[in-house]
Amino acid sequence: MDFLRPQNLAEALAFKAERPEAVPIAGGTDVMVELNFDHRRPGALLDLNRVGELAEWSTSDSGVRLGAAVPYTRVITELGDRLPGLAMASRTVGSPQIRNRGTVGGNLGAASPAGDTHPVLLVTGAEIEAASARGTRRIPAEEFYLGVKRNALAEDELITAVHLPVSEGAQQFSKVGTRNAMVIAVCSFAIAIEGFQVRAAIGSAAPTPRRVPEAEEFLAEELPWGAPLPDSLKRRFGELVAAAADPIDDVRGTAAYRKHALSVLARRTLGWAWQEILGRDSACA
Amino acid sequence: MRVNVTVNGEDKQADDVWEGESLLYVLRERLGLPGSKNACEQGECGSCTVYLDDLPVCSCLVAAGQVEGREVRTVEGLAEGDRLDPVQQSFVDAGAVQCGFCTPGLVVAAHDLLNRVPDPSDEEIREALAGNLCRCTGYEKILDAVRMAGTR
Ligand SMILES: Cc1cc2nc3c(=O)[nH]c(=O)nc-3n(C[C@H](O)[C@H](O)[C@H](O)COP(=O)(O)OP(=O)(O)OC[C@H]3O[C@@H](n4cnc5c(N)ncnc54)[C@H](O)[C@@H]3O)c2cc1C
Ligand code: FES
Ligand code: FES
């Protein structure tokens, strides 16, 4: 096995073009588990830790450009106000040790249906910036997830950044796990309400994270702007979310449990998001 | 591959390192520092926690080649000579050590917490130690030890 240590992005892309089988390693929190347990024996590791361009974030009029290798801890401490949904999801990843190393780029690279950031990236309308020696392109989050642990990257491409609009509305994320800390999601849910638009997405409840269009449309039409939410509306929203899931039975939960839990998560996160919006409205008035 | 890394303030070299091995393996097997413990090799137990450039990480999940030129501080590097770090002393005094297997990782995680938050709430302590498992003490004594260290 080779250990490739590019010093900048151009070098990293050149390595990847030359050795497409090289496995990128950022925080290593997924890759090293696979190596330690002999689940993977790549011909080469491509270390991204020295590629300064990947470890930075910047802002512009259109939002935040978050470098692929910025660890979760920094997303939480440095971007919590601008990207509340992503920060919430980052807070639920692993432990402090895992959050000090793990990255959004790595979550996308692994493309596990249970990755915590995915539902948030879907509801915020994020775009994944991918680069290769051939050039750079942006992939909408919705087109990025292709199947269980499969994503839209070409074999010579690296994820360089994620572009997220700065939140003006309300964002919420929540997950169900078997305990409070350090668990991979049994199922997860994210919602963003902004400018009379609703986006919602589920994680760990289908082969890929996915949006729930029927539930979104229902909500956008029925939301009683400026007034409290009727329980019946929250309940119906939960039902539509659960209906959009296509979960499996596994050791962490049954499909039936996942659907039930999703309907509860949907109701609760909607309630929190609505409180936020009502609170802001009354603060303005 | 050869890896050059600063460990507990000293420049170290490890030779014949396999490209896929972990920092934990390098520390224990190549540099003779058995303080960091190997229990799960999958980031779940925290017993291998060390500082990497001032941040606590699971050394079992860092590839050896990634630490080239970086700074690592292990539990062995916390004491000054024979004088234990206040966190270590508090673990002893509070009886937060039984078999001791989880202790090095907990000490590093607690040390980092107290560096950032000198007087942590119980909730903050629990959150900071959420990545460290202990099979013996039942955590109450560990919480006592961290509270005690906070006052020292
Ligand atoms: C104990 C433990 C608990 C965990 N808990 C959670 C959790 O609660 N929620 C959660 O979502 N995840 C969790 N994870 C999984 C993991 O921490 C996350 O998926 C994390 O985001 C991975 O980031 P990384 O930088 O460590 O990725 P790495 O391990 O470095 O890489 C992961 C994958 O992405 C690829 N990759 C990395 N960077 C790039 C890039 N820039 N371009 C292209 N490909 C790239 C790698 O080749 C690899 O296939 C946990 C892991 C552990 C060990
Ligand atoms: S051995 Fe590294 S976390 Fe368990
Ligand atoms: S003291 Fe034995 S595992 Fe914690």
Short mmCIF file of C-alpha atoms and ligand atoms in Angstrom, two decimals:
data_model
loop_
_atom_site.label_atom_id
_atom_site.label_comp_id
_atom_site.label_asym_id
_atom_site.label_seq_id
_atom_site.Cartn_x
_atom_site.Cartn_y
_atom_site.Cartn_z
CA MET A 1 0.00 0.00 0.00
CA ASP A 2 1.18 3.52 -0.73
CA PHE A 3 0.63 6.59 1.35
CA LEU A 4 0.17 9.64 -0.84
CA ARG A 5 0.67 12.97 0.88
CA PRO A 6 -0.31 15.86 -1.38
CA GLN A 7 0.60 19.32 -0.07
CA ASN A 8 -2.11 21.21 -1.94
CA LEU A 9 -5.26 20.67 -3.95
CA ALA A 10 -3.59 20.60 -7.36
CA GLU A 11 -1.29 17.81 -6.17
CA ALA A 12 -4.18 15.91 -4.62
CA LEU A 13 -6.14 16.04 -7.88
CA ALA A 14 -3.09 14.97 -9.88
CA PHE A 15 -2.63 11.96 -7.57
CA LYS A 16 -6.30 11.03 -7.87
CA ALA A 17 -6.14 11.25 -11.68
CA GLU A 18 -3.09 9.01 -11.72
CA ARG A 19 -4.28 6.56 -9.05
CA PRO A 20 -8.09 6.48 -9.12
CA GLU A 21 -8.06 3.51 -6.73
CA ALA A 22 -6.40 5.61 -4.02
CA VAL A 23 -8.78 6.02 -1.08
CA PRO A 24 -8.99 9.60 0.20
CA ILE A 25 -8.61 9.87 3.96
CA ALA A 26 -9.68 13.02 5.80
CA GLY A 27 -10.58 12.50 9.47
CA GLY A 28 -10.22 8.76 8.99
CA THR A 29 -13.15 7.97 11.27
CA ASP A 30 -14.73 5.76 8.62
CA VAL A 31 -11.64 4.72 6.65
CA MET A 32 -9.57 3.60 9.63
CA VAL A 33 -12.34 1.42 11.03
CA GLU A 34 -12.38 -0.40 7.69
CA LEU A 35 -8.59 -0.77 7.65
CA ASN A 36 -8.36 -1.87 11.29
CA PHE A 37 -10.87 -4.62 10.62
CA ASP A 38 -9.43 -5.68 7.29
CA HIS A 39 -12.60 -4.74 5.46
CA ARG A 40 -10.62 -2.79 2.93
CA ARG A 41 -7.13 -3.05 1.49
CA PRO A 42 -6.75 -0.17 -0.95
CA GLY A 43 -3.67 0.15 -3.12
CA ALA A 44 -3.08 3.61 -1.71
CA LEU A 45 -4.31 6.11 0.85
CA LEU A 46 -4.57 9.74 -0.25
CA ASP A 47 -4.12 11.91 2.85
CA LEU A 48 -6.14 15.12 2.65
CA ASN A 49 -4.98 16.52 5.99
CA ARG A 50 -2.27 18.67 4.48
CA VAL A 51 -4.43 20.17 1.76
CA GLY A 52 -5.03 23.60 3.28
CA GLU A 53 -7.71 24.54 0.71
CA LEU A 54 -10.00 21.81 2.07
CA ALA A 55 -9.76 22.94 5.69
CA GLU A 56 -11.17 26.44 5.25
CA TRP A 57 -14.59 28.01 4.99
CA SER A 58 -15.58 31.35 3.54
CA THR A 59 -18.73 33.39 3.02
CA SER A 60 -20.12 35.29 0.09
CA ASP A 61 -23.49 36.82 -0.87
CA SER A 62 -24.75 33.42 -1.87
CA GLY A 63 -23.82 31.73 1.39
CA VAL A 64 -21.11 29.62 2.97
CA ARG A 65 -18.50 27.59 1.13
CA LEU A 66 -17.50 24.93 3.62
CA GLY A 67 -14.24 23.12 2.84
CA ALA A 68 -14.69 19.35 2.67
CA ALA A 69 -12.17 18.66 5.44
CA VAL A 70 -13.36 21.15 8.08
CA PRO A 71 -14.04 19.00 11.16
CA TYR A 72 -17.45 18.94 12.85
CA THR A 73 -16.12 20.69 15.95
CA ARG A 74 -15.36 23.75 13.85
CA VAL A 75 -18.72 23.65 12.08
CA ILE A 76 -20.33 23.79 15.52
CA THR A 77 -18.18 26.51 17.05
CA GLU A 78 -17.59 28.69 13.99
CA LEU A 79 -20.73 28.30 11.89
CA GLY A 80 -23.54 27.59 14.35
CA ASP A 81 -25.19 30.97 13.72
CA ARG A 82 -25.04 30.84 9.92
CA LEU A 83 -25.73 27.13 9.42
CA PRO A 84 -27.92 26.15 12.38
CA GLY A 85 -29.22 22.92 10.84
CA LEU A 86 -25.80 21.63 9.89
CA ALA A 87 -24.42 22.57 13.31
CA MET A 88 -27.26 20.67 15.00
CA ALA A 89 -26.51 17.57 12.95
CA SER A 90 -22.77 17.95 13.61
CA ARG A 91 -23.43 18.04 17.35
CA THR A 92 -25.03 14.61 17.20
CA VAL A 93 -22.09 12.91 15.47
CA GLY A 94 -20.13 10.47 17.65
CA SER A 95 -18.16 11.92 20.55
CA PRO A 96 -15.87 14.95 20.96
CA GLN A 97 -12.97 12.80 19.73
CA ILE A 98 -14.91 11.82 16.60
CA ARG A 99 -16.13 15.40 16.00
CA ASN A 100 -12.55 16.69 16.27
CA ARG A 101 -11.60 14.54 13.27
CA GLY A 102 -14.76 13.71 11.31
CA THR A 103 -15.76 15.96 8.42
CA VAL A 104 -18.77 16.75 6.26
CA GLY A 105 -16.70 15.75 3.22
CA GLY A 106 -16.08 12.35 4.81
CA ASN A 107 -19.77 11.93 5.62
CA LEU A 108 -20.52 12.58 1.93
CA GLY A 109 -17.69 10.34 0.75
CA ALA A 110 -18.98 7.47 2.87
CA ALA A 111 -22.57 8.17 1.72
CA SER A 112 -24.06 5.96 4.40
CA PRO A 113 -27.86 6.26 4.44
CA ALA A 114 -27.45 6.97 8.17
CA GLY A 115 -25.00 9.89 7.86
CA ASP A 116 -26.26 12.72 10.04
CA THR A 117 -25.48 15.62 7.72
CA HIS A 118 -27.35 14.27 4.70
CA PRO A 119 -30.94 15.25 5.58
CA VAL A 120 -29.72 18.74 6.45
CA LEU A 121 -27.82 19.11 3.17
CA LEU A 122 -31.00 18.07 1.35
CA VAL A 123 -33.27 20.57 3.09
CA THR A 124 -30.88 23.49 2.88
CA GLY A 125 -30.48 23.11 -0.86
CA ALA A 126 -26.76 22.46 -0.49
CA GLU A 127 -24.49 21.82 -3.46
CA ILE A 128 -21.48 19.57 -3.37
CA GLU A 129 -18.42 20.93 -5.13
CA ALA A 130 -16.42 18.18 -6.79
CA ALA A 131 -13.09 18.67 -8.52
CA SER A 132 -10.77 16.63 -10.67
CA ALA A 133 -7.81 17.39 -12.88
CA ARG A 134 -10.50 17.89 -15.57
CA GLY A 135 -12.22 20.75 -13.74
CA THR A 136 -14.76 21.60 -11.06
CA ARG A 137 -18.52 21.03 -10.96
CA ARG A 138 -21.33 21.47 -8.47
CA ILE A 139 -23.71 18.64 -7.71
CA PRO A 140 -27.04 19.45 -5.98
CA ALA A 141 -27.34 17.33 -2.82
CA GLU A 142 -30.44 15.73 -4.29
CA GLU A 143 -28.41 14.28 -7.15
CA PHE A 144 -25.49 13.21 -5.00
CA TYR A 145 -26.83 10.13 -3.22
CA LEU A 146 -27.15 7.21 -5.62
CA GLY A 147 -27.57 4.19 -3.35
CA VAL A 148 -26.33 2.56 -0.17
CA LYS A 149 -22.77 3.94 0.21
CA ARG A 150 -22.79 5.10 -3.41
CA ASN A 151 -22.45 8.70 -4.49
CA ALA A 152 -22.19 10.69 -7.71
CA LEU A 153 -18.42 11.23 -7.63
CA ALA A 154 -16.40 10.09 -10.63
CA GLU A 155 -13.40 7.95 -9.74
CA ASP A 156 -10.92 10.77 -10.32
CA GLU A 157 -12.93 13.34 -8.35
CA LEU A 158 -12.56 14.68 -4.83
CA ILE A 159 -15.13 16.60 -2.84
CA THR A 160 -13.64 20.04 -2.35
CA ALA A 161 -16.45 21.89 -0.57
CA VAL A 162 -20.13 22.13 0.24
CA HIS A 163 -22.04 25.30 -0.63
CA LEU A 164 -24.89 26.19 1.69
CA PRO A 165 -27.09 29.27 1.68
CA VAL A 166 -27.06 31.17 4.97
CA SER A 167 -30.28 30.44 6.85
CA GLU A 168 -32.93 33.16 7.03
CA GLY A 169 -35.67 30.86 8.22
CA ALA A 170 -36.01 28.03 10.71
CA GLN A 171 -34.00 24.80 10.51
CA GLN A 172 -34.27 21.76 12.74
CA PHE A 173 -32.63 18.34 12.83
CA SER A 174 -33.33 15.41 15.06
CA LYS A 175 -32.37 11.77 15.24
CA VAL A 176 -33.36 8.66 17.08
CA GLY A 177 -30.59 6.49 18.48
CA THR A 178 -30.37 3.75 21.04
CA ARG A 179 -28.74 6.13 23.51
CA ASN A 180 -27.93 9.80 23.84
CA ALA A 181 -24.36 9.95 22.58
CA MET A 182 -22.21 7.98 20.19
CA VAL A 183 -24.82 6.23 18.14
CA ILE A 184 -25.49 5.96 14.48
CA ALA A 185 -29.02 7.06 13.67
CA VAL A 186 -31.87 4.55 13.72
CA CYS A 187 -33.62 7.25 11.73
CA SER A 188 -33.24 11.00 11.37
CA PHE A 189 -35.19 13.97 10.09
CA ALA A 190 -34.47 17.53 9.01
CA ILE A 191 -36.79 20.40 8.18
CA ALA A 192 -36.25 23.92 6.84
CA ILE A 193 -39.02 26.52 6.63
CA GLU A 194 -38.07 29.68 4.83
CA GLY A 195 -39.95 32.29 2.83
CA PHE A 196 -43.23 30.28 2.67
CA GLN A 197 -41.24 27.28 1.45
CA VAL A 198 -40.92 23.97 3.22
CA ARG A 199 -38.26 21.34 2.72
CA ALA A 200 -38.01 18.14 4.71
CA ALA A 201 -35.84 15.04 4.44
CA ILE A 202 -35.35 11.69 6.13
CA GLY A 203 -32.19 9.74 6.90
CA SER A 204 -31.53 6.08 7.71
CA ALA A 205 -34.97 5.13 6.46
CA ALA A 206 -34.38 4.28 2.78
CA PRO A 207 -31.39 3.22 0.65
CA THR A 208 -30.44 6.89 0.39
CA PRO A 209 -31.33 9.96 2.39
CA ARG A 210 -34.27 11.53 0.60
CA ARG A 211 -36.69 14.43 0.57
CA VAL A 212 -40.37 13.87 1.23
CA PRO A 213 -42.17 15.91 -1.48
CA GLU A 214 -45.77 15.08 -0.59
CA ALA A 215 -45.30 16.01 3.02
CA GLU A 216 -43.53 19.23 1.98
CA GLU A 217 -46.33 20.27 -0.40
CA PHE A 218 -49.02 19.51 2.11
CA LEU A 219 -47.29 21.61 4.74
CA ALA A 220 -46.52 24.55 2.46
CA GLU A 221 -50.23 24.81 1.62
CA GLU A 222 -51.61 24.30 5.10
CA LEU A 223 -49.24 26.25 7.35
CA PRO A 224 -51.29 28.83 9.29
CA TRP A 225 -48.78 31.72 9.00
CA GLY A 226 -48.75 33.82 12.18
CA ALA A 227 -50.89 31.40 14.18
CA PRO A 228 -50.21 28.31 16.30
CA LEU A 229 -50.11 24.92 14.59
CA PRO A 230 -53.15 22.69 15.00
CA ASP A 231 -52.31 19.20 16.27
CA SER A 232 -54.17 17.62 13.37
CA LEU A 233 -51.81 19.32 10.92
CA LYS A 234 -48.71 18.10 12.73
CA ARG A 235 -50.14 14.60 12.85
CA ARG A 236 -50.97 14.55 9.13
CA PHE A 237 -47.50 15.86 8.31
CA GLY A 238 -45.98 13.04 10.38
CA GLU A 239 -48.06 10.46 8.54
CA LEU A 240 -46.98 11.76 5.15
CA VAL A 241 -43.33 11.72 6.19
CA ALA A 242 -43.58 8.15 7.43
CA ALA A 243 -45.30 7.13 4.20
CA ALA A 244 -42.33 8.40 2.19
CA ALA A 245 -39.89 6.15 4.04
CA ASP A 246 -38.76 2.81 2.72
CA PRO A 247 -36.90 1.41 5.71
CA ILE A 248 -35.44 -2.01 6.42
CA ASP A 249 -35.54 -4.20 9.50
CA ASP A 250 -32.11 -4.47 11.04
CA VAL A 251 -30.41 -4.87 14.41
CA ARG A 252 -31.05 -1.25 15.30
CA GLY A 253 -34.76 -1.18 14.63
CA THR A 254 -37.62 -2.65 12.67
CA ALA A 255 -39.04 -0.96 9.61
CA ALA A 256 -42.30 -0.40 11.46
CA TYR A 257 -40.51 1.24 14.37
CA ARG A 258 -38.58 3.50 12.01
CA LYS A 259 -41.78 4.68 10.35
CA HIS A 260 -43.40 5.38 13.67
CA ALA A 261 -40.33 7.18 15.00
CA LEU A 262 -40.12 9.30 11.84
CA SER A 263 -43.68 10.50 12.23
CA VAL A 264 -42.87 11.53 15.80
CA LEU A 265 -39.63 13.28 14.76
CA ALA A 266 -41.50 15.09 11.99
CA ARG A 267 -44.18 16.36 14.40
CA ARG A 268 -41.67 17.50 16.98
CA THR A 269 -39.18 19.19 14.69
CA LEU A 270 -42.05 20.96 12.91
CA GLY A 271 -43.27 22.19 16.28
CA TRP A 272 -39.80 23.52 17.19
CA ALA A 273 -39.33 25.18 13.81
CA TRP A 274 -42.75 26.82 14.06
CA GLN A 275 -42.00 28.13 17.57
CA GLU A 276 -38.86 29.70 16.16
CA ILE A 277 -40.81 31.40 13.39
CA LEU A 278 -43.62 32.62 15.66
CA GLY A 279 -41.04 33.87 18.17
CA ARG A 280 -39.27 35.84 15.50
CA ASP A 281 -42.53 37.28 14.13
CA SER A 282 -43.62 38.51 17.54
CA ALA A 283 -40.16 39.95 18.18
CA CYS A 284 -40.54 41.98 14.96
CA ALA A 285 -44.07 43.20 15.71
CA MET B 1 7.52 4.09 5.59
CA ARG B 2 9.27 6.28 8.16
CA VAL B 3 7.21 8.60 10.35
CA ASN B 4 8.62 11.62 12.15
CA VAL B 5 6.43 12.91 14.94
CA THR B 6 6.82 14.92 18.13
CA VAL B 7 5.55 12.88 21.06
CA ASN B 8 5.31 14.45 24.51
CA GLY B 9 7.72 17.16 23.44
CA GLU B 10 10.38 14.85 21.97
CA ASP B 11 11.11 14.28 18.30
CA LYS B 12 10.57 10.63 17.51
CA GLN B 13 11.06 8.43 14.49
CA ALA B 14 9.27 5.24 13.72
CA ASP B 15 10.60 3.01 10.95
CA ASP B 16 9.03 0.24 8.90
CA VAL B 17 5.59 1.62 9.56
CA TRP B 18 2.90 -0.07 7.48
CA GLU B 19 0.96 2.59 5.57
CA GLY B 20 -2.39 1.52 6.93
CA GLU B 21 -1.49 1.22 10.59
CA SER B 22 -2.84 3.53 13.24
CA LEU B 23 -1.19 6.14 15.40
CA LEU B 24 -2.20 3.95 18.34
CA TYR B 25 -0.14 1.06 16.97
CA VAL B 26 2.84 3.34 16.38
CA LEU B 27 2.67 4.68 19.93
CA ARG B 28 2.32 1.32 21.62
CA GLU B 29 4.30 -1.05 19.47
CA ARG B 30 6.93 1.12 17.83
CA LEU B 31 7.60 3.87 20.35
CA GLY B 32 7.08 1.85 23.52
CA LEU B 33 4.35 4.06 24.96
CA PRO B 34 1.71 1.64 26.25
CA GLY B 35 -0.34 4.29 28.10
CA SER B 36 -2.94 4.63 25.37
CA LYS B 37 -4.98 1.46 25.44
CA ASN B 38 -6.24 -0.61 22.56
CA ALA B 39 -9.71 -1.96 23.14
CA CYS B 40 -12.03 -1.57 20.18
CA GLU B 41 -10.05 -0.06 17.29
CA GLN B 42 -13.22 1.57 16.05
CA GLY B 43 -13.53 4.83 17.94
CA GLU B 44 -16.20 3.53 20.30
CA CYS B 45 -14.39 3.25 23.63
CA GLY B 46 -12.05 6.24 23.79
CA SER B 47 -9.35 4.30 25.67
CA CYS B 48 -6.81 5.29 22.99
CA THR B 49 -7.50 9.05 23.29
CA VAL B 50 -4.46 11.30 22.79
CA TYR B 51 -3.95 14.93 21.88
CA LEU B 52 -3.09 15.47 18.23
CA ASP B 53 -2.00 19.08 17.78
CA ASP B 54 -3.91 19.99 20.97
CA LEU B 55 -7.18 18.24 20.12
CA PRO B 56 -8.24 14.96 21.72
CA VAL B 57 -8.72 12.24 19.11
CA CYS B 58 -8.99 8.48 18.99
CA SER B 59 -5.46 7.42 18.03
CA CYS B 60 -6.84 4.16 16.63
CA LEU B 61 -8.55 6.19 13.88
CA VAL B 62 -5.59 8.30 12.80
CA ALA B 63 -3.40 6.80 10.08
CA ALA B 64 0.26 6.77 11.06
CA GLY B 65 1.25 8.74 7.96
CA GLN B 66 -1.17 11.52 8.90
CA VAL B 67 0.90 12.48 11.96
CA GLU B 68 4.11 13.16 10.03
CA GLY B 69 5.53 16.40 11.45
CA ARG B 70 2.69 16.82 13.95
CA GLU B 71 2.53 16.92 17.72
CA VAL B 72 1.10 14.16 19.85
CA ARG B 73 0.61 14.24 23.60
CA THR B 74 -0.28 11.02 25.36
CA VAL B 75 -1.26 10.31 28.95
CA GLU B 76 2.44 9.69 29.61
CA GLY B 77 3.08 13.33 28.74
CA LEU B 78 0.69 14.84 31.27
CA ALA B 79 2.65 14.23 34.48
CA GLU B 80 5.69 16.36 35.23
CA GLY B 81 8.35 13.91 36.31
CA ASP B 82 6.97 12.14 39.35
CA ARG B 83 4.28 14.76 39.93
CA LEU B 84 0.97 13.65 38.55
CA ASP B 85 -1.22 16.09 36.68
CA PRO B 86 -4.14 17.27 38.89
CA VAL B 87 -6.52 15.23 36.71
CA GLN B 88 -4.47 12.08 37.25
CA GLN B 89 -4.18 12.74 40.99
CA SER B 90 -7.92 13.29 41.24
CA PHE B 91 -8.65 9.98 39.55
CA VAL B 92 -6.50 8.29 42.19
CA ASP B 93 -7.97 10.27 45.08
CA ALA B 94 -11.58 9.82 44.00
CA GLY B 95 -11.17 6.09 43.46
CA ALA B 96 -12.12 6.50 39.83
CA VAL B 97 -9.74 3.73 38.80
CA GLN B 98 -10.47 0.05 39.10
CA CYS B 99 -8.84 -2.05 36.40
CA GLY B 100 -7.47 1.16 34.93
CA PHE B 101 -8.03 0.24 31.32
CA CYS B 102 -10.24 3.20 30.47
CA THR B 103 -8.30 5.62 32.67
CA PRO B 104 -5.68 6.97 30.24
CA GLY B 105 -8.32 7.92 27.71
CA LEU B 106 -10.59 9.43 30.32
CA VAL B 107 -7.74 11.41 31.82
CA VAL B 108 -6.86 12.94 28.44
CA ALA B 109 -10.51 13.73 27.65
CA ALA B 110 -11.04 15.26 31.11
CA HIS B 111 -7.76 17.18 30.86
CA ASP B 112 -8.95 18.74 27.60
CA LEU B 113 -12.35 19.62 29.07
CA LEU B 114 -10.79 21.36 32.08
CA ASN B 115 -8.42 23.27 29.82
CA ARG B 116 -11.38 24.66 27.91
CA VAL B 117 -13.90 24.89 30.76
CA PRO B 118 -12.25 25.24 34.17
CA ASP B 119 -15.49 24.80 36.13
CA PRO B 120 -17.67 22.48 34.05
CA SER B 121 -21.27 21.60 34.86
CA ASP B 122 -22.21 17.94 35.22
CA GLU B 123 -23.82 18.10 31.83
CA GLU B 124 -20.63 19.42 30.27
CA ILE B 125 -18.62 16.68 31.94
CA ARG B 126 -20.99 14.02 30.68
CA GLU B 127 -20.88 15.37 27.18
CA ALA B 128 -17.08 15.65 27.16
CA LEU B 129 -16.70 12.06 28.35
CA ALA B 130 -19.43 10.58 26.14
CA GLY B 131 -16.81 8.93 23.93
CA ASN B 132 -15.11 7.06 26.77
CA LEU B 133 -16.39 3.77 28.08
CA CYS B 134 -15.63 2.33 31.50
CA ARG B 135 -16.68 -1.18 32.40
CA CYS B 136 -15.79 -1.05 36.09
CA THR B 137 -16.40 2.12 38.02
CA GLY B 138 -19.91 3.05 36.95
CA TYR B 139 -18.99 6.67 36.10
CA GLU B 140 -20.01 8.29 39.40
CA LYS B 141 -16.46 8.20 40.73
CA ILE B 142 -15.20 9.40 37.39
CA LEU B 143 -17.54 12.40 37.61
CA ASP B 144 -16.28 12.98 41.16
CA ALA B 145 -12.70 12.90 39.92
CA VAL B 146 -13.36 15.49 37.22
CA ARG B 147 -15.21 17.75 39.65
CA MET B 148 -12.34 17.41 42.09
CA ALA B 149 -9.74 18.16 39.44
CA GLY B 150 -11.70 21.26 38.48
CA THR B 151 -11.15 22.70 41.96
CA ARG B 152 -7.37 22.03 41.93
C1 LIG C 1 -17.32 5.88 16.97
C2 LIG C 1 -17.92 6.51 15.74
C3 LIG C 1 -19.13 7.17 15.82
C4 LIG C 1 -19.70 7.75 14.69
N1 LIG C 1 -20.89 8.39 14.82
C5 LIG C 1 -21.45 8.96 13.73
C6 LIG C 1 -22.68 9.65 13.85
O1 LIG C 1 -23.26 9.77 14.93
N2 LIG C 1 -23.21 10.19 12.72
C7 LIG C 1 -22.59 10.10 11.51
O2 LIG C 1 -23.11 10.62 10.52
N3 LIG C 1 -21.42 9.45 11.37
C8 LIG C 1 -20.83 8.88 12.45
N4 LIG C 1 -19.65 8.23 12.31
C9 LIG C 1 -19.06 8.07 10.98
C10 LIG C 1 -18.01 9.13 10.60
O3 LIG C 1 -17.48 9.77 11.75
C11 LIG C 1 -18.60 10.20 9.68
O4 LIG C 1 -19.11 9.59 8.53
C12 LIG C 1 -17.58 11.28 9.32
O5 LIG C 1 -18.25 12.36 8.73
C13 LIG C 1 -16.52 10.80 8.37
O6 LIG C 1 -15.62 11.87 8.14
P1 LIG C 1 -14.06 11.60 8.03
O7 LIG C 1 -13.43 12.88 7.63
O8 LIG C 1 -13.55 10.97 9.26
O9 LIG C 1 -14.03 10.56 6.82
P2 LIG C 1 -12.95 9.51 6.34
O10 LIG C 1 -13.00 8.31 7.18
O11 LIG C 1 -11.63 10.17 6.16
O12 LIG C 1 -13.57 9.21 4.91
C14 LIG C 1 -14.86 8.64 4.76
C15 LIG C 1 -15.12 8.31 3.29
O13 LIG C 1 -15.16 9.48 2.52
C16 LIG C 1 -14.13 9.50 1.56
N5 LIG C 1 -13.66 10.88 1.55
C17 LIG C 1 -13.26 11.64 2.62
N6 LIG C 1 -13.00 12.89 2.23
C18 LIG C 1 -13.25 12.94 0.89
C19 LIG C 1 -13.16 13.98 -0.08
N7 LIG C 1 -12.79 15.22 0.24
N8 LIG C 1 -13.49 13.67 -1.36
C20 LIG C 1 -13.88 12.42 -1.70
N9 LIG C 1 -13.98 11.41 -0.82
C21 LIG C 1 -13.68 11.68 0.46
C22 LIG C 1 -13.12 8.48 2.03
O14 LIG C 1 -12.38 7.93 0.98
C23 LIG C 1 -14.03 7.47 2.67
O15 LIG C 1 -14.62 6.64 1.71
C24 LIG C 1 -19.04 7.65 13.44
C25 LIG C 1 -17.81 7.00 13.35
C26 LIG C 1 -17.24 6.43 14.49
C27 LIG C 1 -15.92 5.74 14.38
S1 FES C 2 -9.36 1.68 20.85
FE1 FES C 2 -9.61 3.61 19.94
S2 FES C 2 -11.57 4.15 20.58
FE2 FES C 2 -11.43 2.14 21.31
S1 FES C 3 -11.67 1.19 35.44
FE1 FES C 3 -11.90 -0.67 34.37
S2 FES C 3 -12.74 -0.03 32.48
FE2 FES C 3 -12.79 1.73 33.64
#
